[in-house]
Coordinates of C-alpha atoms and ligand atoms in Angstrom, one line a residue:
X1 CA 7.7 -54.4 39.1
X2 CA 6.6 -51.2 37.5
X3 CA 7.0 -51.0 33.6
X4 CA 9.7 -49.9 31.9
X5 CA 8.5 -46.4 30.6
X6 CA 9.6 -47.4 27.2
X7 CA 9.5 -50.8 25.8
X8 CA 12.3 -52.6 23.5
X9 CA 10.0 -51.8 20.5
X10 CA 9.7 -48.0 21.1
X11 CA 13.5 -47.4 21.7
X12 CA 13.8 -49.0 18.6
X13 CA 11.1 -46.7 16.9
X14 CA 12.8 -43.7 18.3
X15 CA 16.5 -45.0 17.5
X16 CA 14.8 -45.1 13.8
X17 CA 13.0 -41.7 14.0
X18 CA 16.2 -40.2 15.0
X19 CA 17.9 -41.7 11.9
X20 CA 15.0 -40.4 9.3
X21 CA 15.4 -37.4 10.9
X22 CA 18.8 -37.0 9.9
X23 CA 18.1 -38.5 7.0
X24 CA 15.6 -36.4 5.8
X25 CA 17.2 -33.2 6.8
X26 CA 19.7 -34.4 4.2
X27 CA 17.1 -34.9 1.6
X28 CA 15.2 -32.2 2.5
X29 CA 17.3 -28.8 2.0
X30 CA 16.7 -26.2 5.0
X31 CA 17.9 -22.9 5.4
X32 CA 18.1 -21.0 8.6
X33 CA 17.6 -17.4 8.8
X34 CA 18.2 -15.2 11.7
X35 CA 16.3 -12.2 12.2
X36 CA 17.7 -9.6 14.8
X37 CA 17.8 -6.0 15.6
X38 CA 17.3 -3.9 18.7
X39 CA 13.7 -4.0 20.0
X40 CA 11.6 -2.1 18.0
X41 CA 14.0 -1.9 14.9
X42 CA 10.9 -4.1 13.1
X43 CA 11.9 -7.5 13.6
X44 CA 8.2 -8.8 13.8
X45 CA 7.0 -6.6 11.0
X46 CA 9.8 -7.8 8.8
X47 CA 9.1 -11.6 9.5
X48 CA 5.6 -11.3 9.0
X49 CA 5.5 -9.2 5.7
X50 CA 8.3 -11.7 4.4
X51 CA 6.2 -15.0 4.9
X52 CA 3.3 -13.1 4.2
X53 CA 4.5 -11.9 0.5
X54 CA 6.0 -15.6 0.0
X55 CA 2.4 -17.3 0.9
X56 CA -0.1 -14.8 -1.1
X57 CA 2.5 -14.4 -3.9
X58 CA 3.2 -10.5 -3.5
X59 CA 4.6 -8.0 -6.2
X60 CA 8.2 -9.0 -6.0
X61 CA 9.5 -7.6 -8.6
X62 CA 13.6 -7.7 -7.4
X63 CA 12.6 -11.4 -6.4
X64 CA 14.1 -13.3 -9.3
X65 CA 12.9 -16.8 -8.3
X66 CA 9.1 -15.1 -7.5
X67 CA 9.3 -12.4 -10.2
X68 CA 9.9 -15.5 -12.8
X69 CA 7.4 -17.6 -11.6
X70 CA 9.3 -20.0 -10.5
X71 CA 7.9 -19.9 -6.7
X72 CA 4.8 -22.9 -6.5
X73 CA 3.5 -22.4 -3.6
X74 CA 4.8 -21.7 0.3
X75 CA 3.1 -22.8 3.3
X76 CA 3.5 -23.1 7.2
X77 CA 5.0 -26.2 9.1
X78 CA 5.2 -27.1 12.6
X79 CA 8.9 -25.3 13.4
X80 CA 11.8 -28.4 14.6
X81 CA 12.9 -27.3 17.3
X82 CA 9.9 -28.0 19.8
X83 CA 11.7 -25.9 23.0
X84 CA 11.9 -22.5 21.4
X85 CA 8.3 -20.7 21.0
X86 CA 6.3 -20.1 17.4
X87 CA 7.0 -16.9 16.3
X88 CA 2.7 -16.3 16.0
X89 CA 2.1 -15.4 12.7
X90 CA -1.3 -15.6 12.4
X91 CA -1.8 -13.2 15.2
X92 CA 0.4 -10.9 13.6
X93 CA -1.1 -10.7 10.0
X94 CA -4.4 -10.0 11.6
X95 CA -3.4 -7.1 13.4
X96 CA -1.5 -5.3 11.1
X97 CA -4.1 -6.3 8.1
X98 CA -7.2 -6.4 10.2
X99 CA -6.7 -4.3 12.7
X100 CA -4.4 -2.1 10.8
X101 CA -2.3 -2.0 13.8
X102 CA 1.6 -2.4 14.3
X103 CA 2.1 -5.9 16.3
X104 CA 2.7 -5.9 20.1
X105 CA 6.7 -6.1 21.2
X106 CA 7.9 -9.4 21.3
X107 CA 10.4 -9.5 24.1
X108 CA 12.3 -13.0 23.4
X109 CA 13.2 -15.9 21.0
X110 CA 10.9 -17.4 18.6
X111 CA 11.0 -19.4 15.7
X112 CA 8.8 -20.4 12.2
X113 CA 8.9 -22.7 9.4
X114 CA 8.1 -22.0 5.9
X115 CA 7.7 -24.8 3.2
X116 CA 8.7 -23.2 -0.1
X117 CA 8.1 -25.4 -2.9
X118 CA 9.6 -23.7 -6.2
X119 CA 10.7 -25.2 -9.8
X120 CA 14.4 -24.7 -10.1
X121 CA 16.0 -22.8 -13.4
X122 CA 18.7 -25.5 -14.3
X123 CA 17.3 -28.5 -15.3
X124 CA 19.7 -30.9 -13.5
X125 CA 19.3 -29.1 -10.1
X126 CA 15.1 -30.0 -11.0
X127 CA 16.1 -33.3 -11.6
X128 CA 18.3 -33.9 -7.9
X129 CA 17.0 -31.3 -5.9
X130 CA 13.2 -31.9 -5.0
X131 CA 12.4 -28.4 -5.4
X132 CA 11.5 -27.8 -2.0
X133 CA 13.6 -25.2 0.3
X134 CA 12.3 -25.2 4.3
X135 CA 12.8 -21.8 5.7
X136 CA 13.6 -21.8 9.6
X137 CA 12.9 -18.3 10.3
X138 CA 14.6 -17.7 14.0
X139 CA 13.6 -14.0 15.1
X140 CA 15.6 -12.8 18.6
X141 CA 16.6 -9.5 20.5
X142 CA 20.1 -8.2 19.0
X143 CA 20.2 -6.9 22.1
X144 CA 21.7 -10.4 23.0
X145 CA 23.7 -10.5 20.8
X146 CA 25.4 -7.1 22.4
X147 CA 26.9 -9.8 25.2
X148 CA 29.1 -11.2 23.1
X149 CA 32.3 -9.0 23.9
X150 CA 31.3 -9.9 27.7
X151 CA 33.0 -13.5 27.6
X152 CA 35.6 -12.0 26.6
X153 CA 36.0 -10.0 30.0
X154 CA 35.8 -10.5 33.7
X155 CA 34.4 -8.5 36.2
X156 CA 36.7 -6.1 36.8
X157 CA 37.1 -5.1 33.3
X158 CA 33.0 -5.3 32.5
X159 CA 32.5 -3.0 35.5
X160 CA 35.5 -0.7 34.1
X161 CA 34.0 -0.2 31.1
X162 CA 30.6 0.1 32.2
X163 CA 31.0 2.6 34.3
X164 CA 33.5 4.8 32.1
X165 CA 30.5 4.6 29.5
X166 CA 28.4 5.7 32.5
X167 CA 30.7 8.6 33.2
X168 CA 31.0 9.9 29.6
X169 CA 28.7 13.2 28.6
X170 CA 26.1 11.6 26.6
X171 CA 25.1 9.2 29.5
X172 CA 26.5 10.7 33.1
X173 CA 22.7 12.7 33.6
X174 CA 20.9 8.9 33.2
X175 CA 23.7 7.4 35.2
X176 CA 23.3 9.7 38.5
X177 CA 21.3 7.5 40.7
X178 CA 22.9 4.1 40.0
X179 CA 26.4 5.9 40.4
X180 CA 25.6 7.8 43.3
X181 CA 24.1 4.5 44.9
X182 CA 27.4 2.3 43.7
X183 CA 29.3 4.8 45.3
X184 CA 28.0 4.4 48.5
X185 CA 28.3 0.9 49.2
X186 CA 31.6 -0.9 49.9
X187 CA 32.8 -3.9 47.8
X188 CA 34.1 -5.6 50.5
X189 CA 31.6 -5.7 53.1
X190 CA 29.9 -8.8 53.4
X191 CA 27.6 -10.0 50.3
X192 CA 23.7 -8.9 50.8
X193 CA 20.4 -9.7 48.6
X194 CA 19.0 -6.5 48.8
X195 CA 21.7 -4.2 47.9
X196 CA 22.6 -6.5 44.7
X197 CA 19.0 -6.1 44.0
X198 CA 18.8 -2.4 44.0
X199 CA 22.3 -1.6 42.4
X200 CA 20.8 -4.3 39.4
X201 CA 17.3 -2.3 39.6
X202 CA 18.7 1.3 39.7
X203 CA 21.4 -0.1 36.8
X204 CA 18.7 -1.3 34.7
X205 CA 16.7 1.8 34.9
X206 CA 19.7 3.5 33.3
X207 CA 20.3 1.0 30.6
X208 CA 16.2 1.8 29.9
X209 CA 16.9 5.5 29.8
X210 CA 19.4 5.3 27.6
X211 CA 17.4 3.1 25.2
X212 CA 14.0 6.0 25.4
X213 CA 13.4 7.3 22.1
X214 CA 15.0 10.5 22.7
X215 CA 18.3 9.3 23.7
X216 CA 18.3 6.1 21.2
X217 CA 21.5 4.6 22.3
X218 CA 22.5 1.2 21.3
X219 CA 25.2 -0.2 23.6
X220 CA 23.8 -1.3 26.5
X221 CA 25.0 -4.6 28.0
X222 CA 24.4 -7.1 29.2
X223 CA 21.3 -7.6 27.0
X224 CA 19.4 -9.4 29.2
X225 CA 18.8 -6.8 31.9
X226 CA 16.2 -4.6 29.1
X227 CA 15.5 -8.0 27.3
X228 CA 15.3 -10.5 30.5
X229 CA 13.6 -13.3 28.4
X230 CA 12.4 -16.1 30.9
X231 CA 15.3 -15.1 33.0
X232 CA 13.6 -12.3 34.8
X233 CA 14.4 -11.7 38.3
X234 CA 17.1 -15.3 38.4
X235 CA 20.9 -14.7 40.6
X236 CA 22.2 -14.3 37.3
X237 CA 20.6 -11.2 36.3
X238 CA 21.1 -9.7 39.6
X239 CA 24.2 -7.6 39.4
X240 CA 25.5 -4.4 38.6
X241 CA 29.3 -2.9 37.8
X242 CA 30.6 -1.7 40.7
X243 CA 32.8 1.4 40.3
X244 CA 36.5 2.3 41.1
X245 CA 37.1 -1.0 42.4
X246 CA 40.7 -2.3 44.0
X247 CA 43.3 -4.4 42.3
X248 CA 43.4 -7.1 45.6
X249 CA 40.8 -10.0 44.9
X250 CA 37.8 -9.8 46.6
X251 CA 37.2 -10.7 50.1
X252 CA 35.2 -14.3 50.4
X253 CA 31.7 -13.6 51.3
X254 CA 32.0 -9.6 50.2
X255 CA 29.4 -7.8 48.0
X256 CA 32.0 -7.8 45.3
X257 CA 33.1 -11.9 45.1
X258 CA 29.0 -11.9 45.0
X259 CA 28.3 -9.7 42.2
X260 CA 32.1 -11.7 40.3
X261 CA 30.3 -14.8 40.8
X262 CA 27.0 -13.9 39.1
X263 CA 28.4 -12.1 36.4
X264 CA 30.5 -15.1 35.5
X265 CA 27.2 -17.4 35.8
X266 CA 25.2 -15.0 33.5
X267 CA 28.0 -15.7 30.9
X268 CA 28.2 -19.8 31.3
X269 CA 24.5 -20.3 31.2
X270 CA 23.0 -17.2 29.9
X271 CA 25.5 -15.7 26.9
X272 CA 27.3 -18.7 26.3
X273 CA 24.1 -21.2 25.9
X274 CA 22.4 -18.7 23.4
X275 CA 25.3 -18.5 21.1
X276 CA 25.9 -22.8 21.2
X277 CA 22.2 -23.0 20.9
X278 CA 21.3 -20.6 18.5
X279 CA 23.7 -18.0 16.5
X280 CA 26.1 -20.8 15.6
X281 CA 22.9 -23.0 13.8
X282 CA 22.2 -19.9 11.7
X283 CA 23.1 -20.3 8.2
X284 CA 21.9 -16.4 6.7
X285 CA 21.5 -13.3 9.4
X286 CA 19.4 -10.3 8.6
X287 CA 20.1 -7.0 11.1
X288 CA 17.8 -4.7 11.2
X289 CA 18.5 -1.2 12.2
X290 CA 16.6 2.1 12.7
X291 CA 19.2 4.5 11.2
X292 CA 16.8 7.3 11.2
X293 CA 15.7 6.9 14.6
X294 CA 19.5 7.8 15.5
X295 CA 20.0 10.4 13.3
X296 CA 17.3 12.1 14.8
X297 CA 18.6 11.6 18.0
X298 CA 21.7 13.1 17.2
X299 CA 25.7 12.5 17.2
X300 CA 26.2 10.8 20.4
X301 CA 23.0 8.2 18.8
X302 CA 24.9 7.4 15.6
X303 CA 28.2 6.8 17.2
X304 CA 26.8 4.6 19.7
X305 CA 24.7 2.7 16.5
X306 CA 28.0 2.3 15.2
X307 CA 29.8 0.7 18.2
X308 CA 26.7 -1.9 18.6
X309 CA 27.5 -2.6 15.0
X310 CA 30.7 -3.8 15.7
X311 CA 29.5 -6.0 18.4
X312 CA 27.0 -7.3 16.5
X313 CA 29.2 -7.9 13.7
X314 CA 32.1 -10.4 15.3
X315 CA 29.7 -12.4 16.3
X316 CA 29.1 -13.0 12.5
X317 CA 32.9 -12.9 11.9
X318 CA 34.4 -14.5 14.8
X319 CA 36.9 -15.8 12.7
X320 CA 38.4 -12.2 12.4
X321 CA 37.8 -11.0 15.9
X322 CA 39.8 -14.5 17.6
X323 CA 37.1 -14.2 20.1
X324 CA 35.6 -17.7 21.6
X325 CA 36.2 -19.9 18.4
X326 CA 35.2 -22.6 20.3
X327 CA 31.6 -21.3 20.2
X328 CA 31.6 -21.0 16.5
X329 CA 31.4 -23.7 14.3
X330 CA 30.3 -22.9 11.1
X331 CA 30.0 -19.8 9.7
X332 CA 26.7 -17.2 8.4
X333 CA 27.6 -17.0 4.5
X334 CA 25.7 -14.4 4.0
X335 CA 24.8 -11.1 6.2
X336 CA 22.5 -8.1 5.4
X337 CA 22.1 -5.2 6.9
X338 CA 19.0 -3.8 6.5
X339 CA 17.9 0.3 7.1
X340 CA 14.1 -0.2 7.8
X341 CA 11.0 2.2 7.8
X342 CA 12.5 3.9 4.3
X343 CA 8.4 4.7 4.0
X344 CA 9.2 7.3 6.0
X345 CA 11.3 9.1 3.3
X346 CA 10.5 10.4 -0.4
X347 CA 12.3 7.3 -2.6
X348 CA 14.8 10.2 -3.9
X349 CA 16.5 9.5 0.2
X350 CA 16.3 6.0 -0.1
X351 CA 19.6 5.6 -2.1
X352 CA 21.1 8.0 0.1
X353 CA 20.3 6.0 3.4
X354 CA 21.5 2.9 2.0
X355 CA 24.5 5.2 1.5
X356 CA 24.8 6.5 4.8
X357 CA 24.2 2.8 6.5
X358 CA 26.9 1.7 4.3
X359 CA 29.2 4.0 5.6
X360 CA 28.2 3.0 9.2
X361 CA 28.8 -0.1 8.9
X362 CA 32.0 -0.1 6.9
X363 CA 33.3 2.0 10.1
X364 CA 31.6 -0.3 12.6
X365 CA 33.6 -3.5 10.7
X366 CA 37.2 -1.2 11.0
X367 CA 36.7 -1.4 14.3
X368 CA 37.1 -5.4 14.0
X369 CA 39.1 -5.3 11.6
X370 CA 37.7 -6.1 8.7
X371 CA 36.3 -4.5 5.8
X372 CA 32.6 -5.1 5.8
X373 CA 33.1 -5.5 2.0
X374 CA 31.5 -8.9 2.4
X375 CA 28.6 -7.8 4.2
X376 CA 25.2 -6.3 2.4
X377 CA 23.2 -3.3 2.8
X378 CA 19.5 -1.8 2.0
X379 CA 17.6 0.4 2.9
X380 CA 13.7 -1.1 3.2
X381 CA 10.1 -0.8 4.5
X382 CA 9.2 -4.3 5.1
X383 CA 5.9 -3.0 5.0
X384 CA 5.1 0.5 3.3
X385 CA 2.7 2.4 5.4
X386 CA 2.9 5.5 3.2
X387 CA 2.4 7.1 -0.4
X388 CA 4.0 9.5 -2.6
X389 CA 2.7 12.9 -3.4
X390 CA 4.7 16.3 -4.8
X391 CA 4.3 19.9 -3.9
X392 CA 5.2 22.8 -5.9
X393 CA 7.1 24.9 -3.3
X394 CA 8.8 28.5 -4.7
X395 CA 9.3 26.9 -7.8
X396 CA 10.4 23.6 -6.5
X397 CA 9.4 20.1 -6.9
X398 CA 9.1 18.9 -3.0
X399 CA 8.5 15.4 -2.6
X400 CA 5.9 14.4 -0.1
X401 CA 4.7 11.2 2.2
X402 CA 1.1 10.6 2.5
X403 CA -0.3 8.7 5.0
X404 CA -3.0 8.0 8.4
X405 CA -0.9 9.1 10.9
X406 CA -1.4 7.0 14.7
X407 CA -3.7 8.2 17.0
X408 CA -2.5 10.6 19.0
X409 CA 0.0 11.9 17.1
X410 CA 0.5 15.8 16.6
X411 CA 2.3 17.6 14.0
X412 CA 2.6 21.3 14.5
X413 CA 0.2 21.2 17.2
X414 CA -2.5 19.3 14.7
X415 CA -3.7 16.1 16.9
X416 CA -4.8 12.9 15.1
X417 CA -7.1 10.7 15.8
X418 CA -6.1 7.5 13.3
X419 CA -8.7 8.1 10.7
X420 CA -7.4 11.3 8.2
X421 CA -4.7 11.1 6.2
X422 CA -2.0 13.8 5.9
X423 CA 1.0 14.9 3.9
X424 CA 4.2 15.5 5.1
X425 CA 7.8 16.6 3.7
X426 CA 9.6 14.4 5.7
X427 CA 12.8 16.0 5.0
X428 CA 16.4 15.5 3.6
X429 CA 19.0 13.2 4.0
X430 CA 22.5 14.5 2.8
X431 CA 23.8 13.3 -0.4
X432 CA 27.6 12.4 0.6
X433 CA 28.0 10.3 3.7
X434 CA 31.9 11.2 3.7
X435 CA 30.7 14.7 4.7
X436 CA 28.0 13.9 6.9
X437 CA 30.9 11.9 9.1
X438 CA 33.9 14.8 9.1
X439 CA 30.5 17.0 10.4
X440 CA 29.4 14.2 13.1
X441 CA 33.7 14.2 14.1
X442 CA 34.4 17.5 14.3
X443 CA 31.7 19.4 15.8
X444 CA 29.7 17.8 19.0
X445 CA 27.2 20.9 18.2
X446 CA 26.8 20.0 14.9
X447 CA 23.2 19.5 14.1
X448 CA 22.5 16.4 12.0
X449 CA 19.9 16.6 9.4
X450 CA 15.9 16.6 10.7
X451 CA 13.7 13.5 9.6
X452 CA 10.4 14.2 10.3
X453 CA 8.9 11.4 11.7
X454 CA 5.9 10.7 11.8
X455 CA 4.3 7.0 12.7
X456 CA 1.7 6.3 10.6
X457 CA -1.2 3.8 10.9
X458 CA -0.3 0.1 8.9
X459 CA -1.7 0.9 5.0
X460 CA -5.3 -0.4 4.0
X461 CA -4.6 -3.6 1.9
X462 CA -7.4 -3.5 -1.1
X463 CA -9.1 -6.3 -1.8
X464 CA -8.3 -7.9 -5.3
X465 CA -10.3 -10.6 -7.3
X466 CA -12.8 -13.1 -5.2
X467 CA -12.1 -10.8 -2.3
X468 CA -9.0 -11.4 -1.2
X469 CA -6.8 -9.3 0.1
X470 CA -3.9 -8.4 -1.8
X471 CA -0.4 -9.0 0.3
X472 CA 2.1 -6.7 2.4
X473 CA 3.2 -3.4 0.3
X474 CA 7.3 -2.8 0.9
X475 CA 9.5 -1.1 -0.3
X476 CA 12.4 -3.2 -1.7
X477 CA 11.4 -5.8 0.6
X478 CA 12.0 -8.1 -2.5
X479 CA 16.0 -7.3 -3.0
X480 CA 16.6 -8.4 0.8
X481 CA 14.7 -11.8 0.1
X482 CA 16.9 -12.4 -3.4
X483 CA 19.8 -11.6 -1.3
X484 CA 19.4 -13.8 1.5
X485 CA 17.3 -16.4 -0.2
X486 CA 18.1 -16.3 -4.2
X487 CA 20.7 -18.5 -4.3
X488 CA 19.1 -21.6 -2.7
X489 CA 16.3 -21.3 -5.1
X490 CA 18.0 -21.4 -8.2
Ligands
GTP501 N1 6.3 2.7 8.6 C1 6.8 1.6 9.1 N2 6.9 1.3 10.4 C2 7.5 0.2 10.8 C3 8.0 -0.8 9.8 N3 8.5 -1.8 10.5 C4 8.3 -1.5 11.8 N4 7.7 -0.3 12.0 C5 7.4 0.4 13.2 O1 8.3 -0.1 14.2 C6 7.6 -0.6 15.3 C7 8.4 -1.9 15.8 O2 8.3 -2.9 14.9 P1 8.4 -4.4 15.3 O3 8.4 -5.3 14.1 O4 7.4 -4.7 16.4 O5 9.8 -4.4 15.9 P2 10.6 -5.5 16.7 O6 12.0 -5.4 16.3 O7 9.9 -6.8 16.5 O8 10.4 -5.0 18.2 P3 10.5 -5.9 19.6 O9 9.6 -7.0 19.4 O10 10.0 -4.9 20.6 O11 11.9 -6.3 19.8 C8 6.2 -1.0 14.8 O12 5.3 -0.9 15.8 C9 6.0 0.1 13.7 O13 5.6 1.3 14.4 C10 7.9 -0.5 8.4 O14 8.3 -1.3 7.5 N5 7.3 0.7 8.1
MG502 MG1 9.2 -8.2 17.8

């Protein structure tokens, strides 16, 4: 007779393990923090100048619990949950500090824990608490997130909507090939591989150029067809909205009971997992958004930023939206939403983006009705890749960014090669949001204010005393951690 894989005494072990384990997640206070945003918003940049800044004790002024010296020490531990992947640190800090260069995309889930061992301010919390908060860091695509909305349909209506969005004038160039192709084919002739695979390829070629910098729209689900995960190329992610299609229910066997039967699957174990596995575990959520990226990109850019918002947003608020409370447990306390890359502006803008993300997101909450007044906003540079200058200009102050811009970048038609600094003004943002709106509503012409952005190398850290290297600069990188963190280390 073969062993039994475990003996008596080890199921006994691991029936004990499993109760320490509970047990000392009640002894041992844990926060988890979600990081999201759309790719590229700065996700990775943000995580690692946050840890970074806890570990070598950075200027943290805004930081209460840091600022007062209350902060010990903070240091890395092996992550609990041993499926999801380490969000790698360690490779990250030597790039951007190193290297001095921005870290590579990350394309899915990954997770870190921080140990942060502080002396609390009341004397009775010193006495119970143990002074020791573990940070669970969980950093994922918001483009996932963006599928909420999706359980909440079937087919019919995804495909509806999808294609309407398709159809509309800030899209229908992009859409061309994938429409013309959908067009073509007949929903009710019999099911085939290779058509489903090149309406999903031709579909996800649009969703891409809608996300190119130039276009910079937001709402583009489902989330996994630009952000595939481990998923790439499965059934469930091989489907496409099909167009105009008839109120009778498919035939069995057609191209259209196919593409019904894969959508539903990519909800049940792609949209509905994530959220039971993930989003409902968070305690705090941090979204970051590129607001100037969109204003660059014009009208059609912010509106769309705005719509995502609201997506992203009942996930966070299910409780208001009625959607899938089932899936929702417990509920994030706290939510921040966070303008990043305010390096790029003079710090006379920096209030007024803060402004004009507020205002974004107090209409993206309307839309779910509710009033956003429990959500935060900032406006940040998790890591501050320029300096300040001034410029006397006919008599005017004109404030200035300084800083190594990337190689290969060109400003009025000078090309860089990553090595010499250079100034810029980088421009403007308007003072009153409430105008800026009635301007984006009543004229599609209107031409939003210009950013000039420019994307400059990661700073040079100095060196301080004994050679070490100083930590991260930011820019009010130290509000966003008393917001989200403050209270659990007082
Ligand atoms: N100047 C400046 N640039 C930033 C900052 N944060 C991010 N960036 C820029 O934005 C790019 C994207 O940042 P990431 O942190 O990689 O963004 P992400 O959200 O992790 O992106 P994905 O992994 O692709 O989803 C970087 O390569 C930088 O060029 C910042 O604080 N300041
Ligand atoms: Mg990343």
């Amino acid at each position: 007779m073969s062993p039994p894989l475990t003996s008596l005494a080890d199921e006994a072990r691991i029936a004990l393990d499993t109760i320490a384990d509970r047990a000392g997640s009640l002894v041992q206070p844990t926060l988890r923090l979600g990081v999201t945003g759309l790719s590229r918003a700065g996700k990775t940049v943000f995580i690692t100048s946050l840890v970074h800044n806890l570990i070598h004790s950075g200027r943290m002024p805004m930081f209460a619990a840091a600022h007062s010296g209350r902060i010990a020490r903070a240091w890395l531990e092996p992550q609990p949950d041993d499926a999801v992947p380490r969000f790698q640190y360690e490779d990250h800090v030597a790039r951007l500090i190193n290297d001095r260069v921005w870290p590579d995309s990350t394309r899915a889930i990954s997770e870190l824990r921080l140990v942060i061992e502080y002396e609390s301010a009341s004397g009775w919390n010193r006495l119970f608490s143990g002074g020791r908060l573990c940070l669970d860091i969980v950093d994922y695509p918001g483009e996932w997130l963006l599928d909420l909305p999706l359980l909440g349909q079937d087919f019919r209506e995804f495909a509806a909507r999808a294609v309407e969005l398709a159809r509309s004038p800030a899209r229908s160039d992009l859409a061309g090939p994938w429409l013309a192709k959908a067009a073509s084919v007949d929903p009710k002739a019999p099911a085939s591989e290779t058509t489903a695979r090149e309406l999903a390829a031709l579909f996800t070629d649009y969703l891409r150029a809608c996300k190119a910098d130039d276009r910079a729209l937001s709402t583009l689900p489902p989330g996994r067809f630009l952000m595939p995960g481990d998923l790439d190329g499965s059934p469930a992610l091989t489907f496409a909205p099909l167009p105009d299609l008839p109120e009778a229910a498919p035939p069995r066997g057609s191209l259209q009971a196919m593409m019904e039967r894969r959508f539903e699957s990519y909800k049940s174990v792609v949209v509905k997992p994530f959220f039971r596995e993930h989003v409902t575990r968070l305690d705090r959520q941090i979204v970051l958004i590129d607001a100037m990226q969109a204003m660059n990109a014009g009208r059609e850019a912010v509106m769309d930023l705005e719509r995502a918002l609201s997506d992203v947003l009942m996930s966070f608020r299910p409780g208001r939206a009625g959607l899938l409370s089932g899936l929702f447990s417990r509920r994030i306390d706290k939510v921040l939403i966070a303008a990043t890359k305010a390096d790029h502006l003079h710090h006379e803008s920096h209030d007024r983006l803060e402004a004009l993300v507020r205002r974004i997101v107090e209409r993206a909450a309307l839309r779910i009705g509710s009033s956003g007044a429990d959500i935060e906003v900032i406006a940040m540079a998790a890591v501050r890749a320029t300096r300040e200058a001034t410029s006397r200009h006919e008599g005017e102050d004109l404030g200035l960014i300084v800083g190594t811009p990337l190689e290969g970048e060109r400003i009025d038609g000078r090309l860089f090669d990553g090595n010499s600094q250079t100034a810029i003004f980088p421009g403007d943002l308007p003072a009153n949001p409430e105008s800026f709106f009635k301007l984006l509503e009543s004229s599609p012409q209107a031409s939003l204010p210009e950013i000039n952005v420019v994307r400059f190398r990661p700073p040079l850290i100095e060196h301080g005393e004994g050679g070490i290297k100083l930590s991260l600069p930011h820019i009010r990188l130290d509000r966003a951690m008393d917001y989200l963190l403050g209270d659990r280390l007082a």
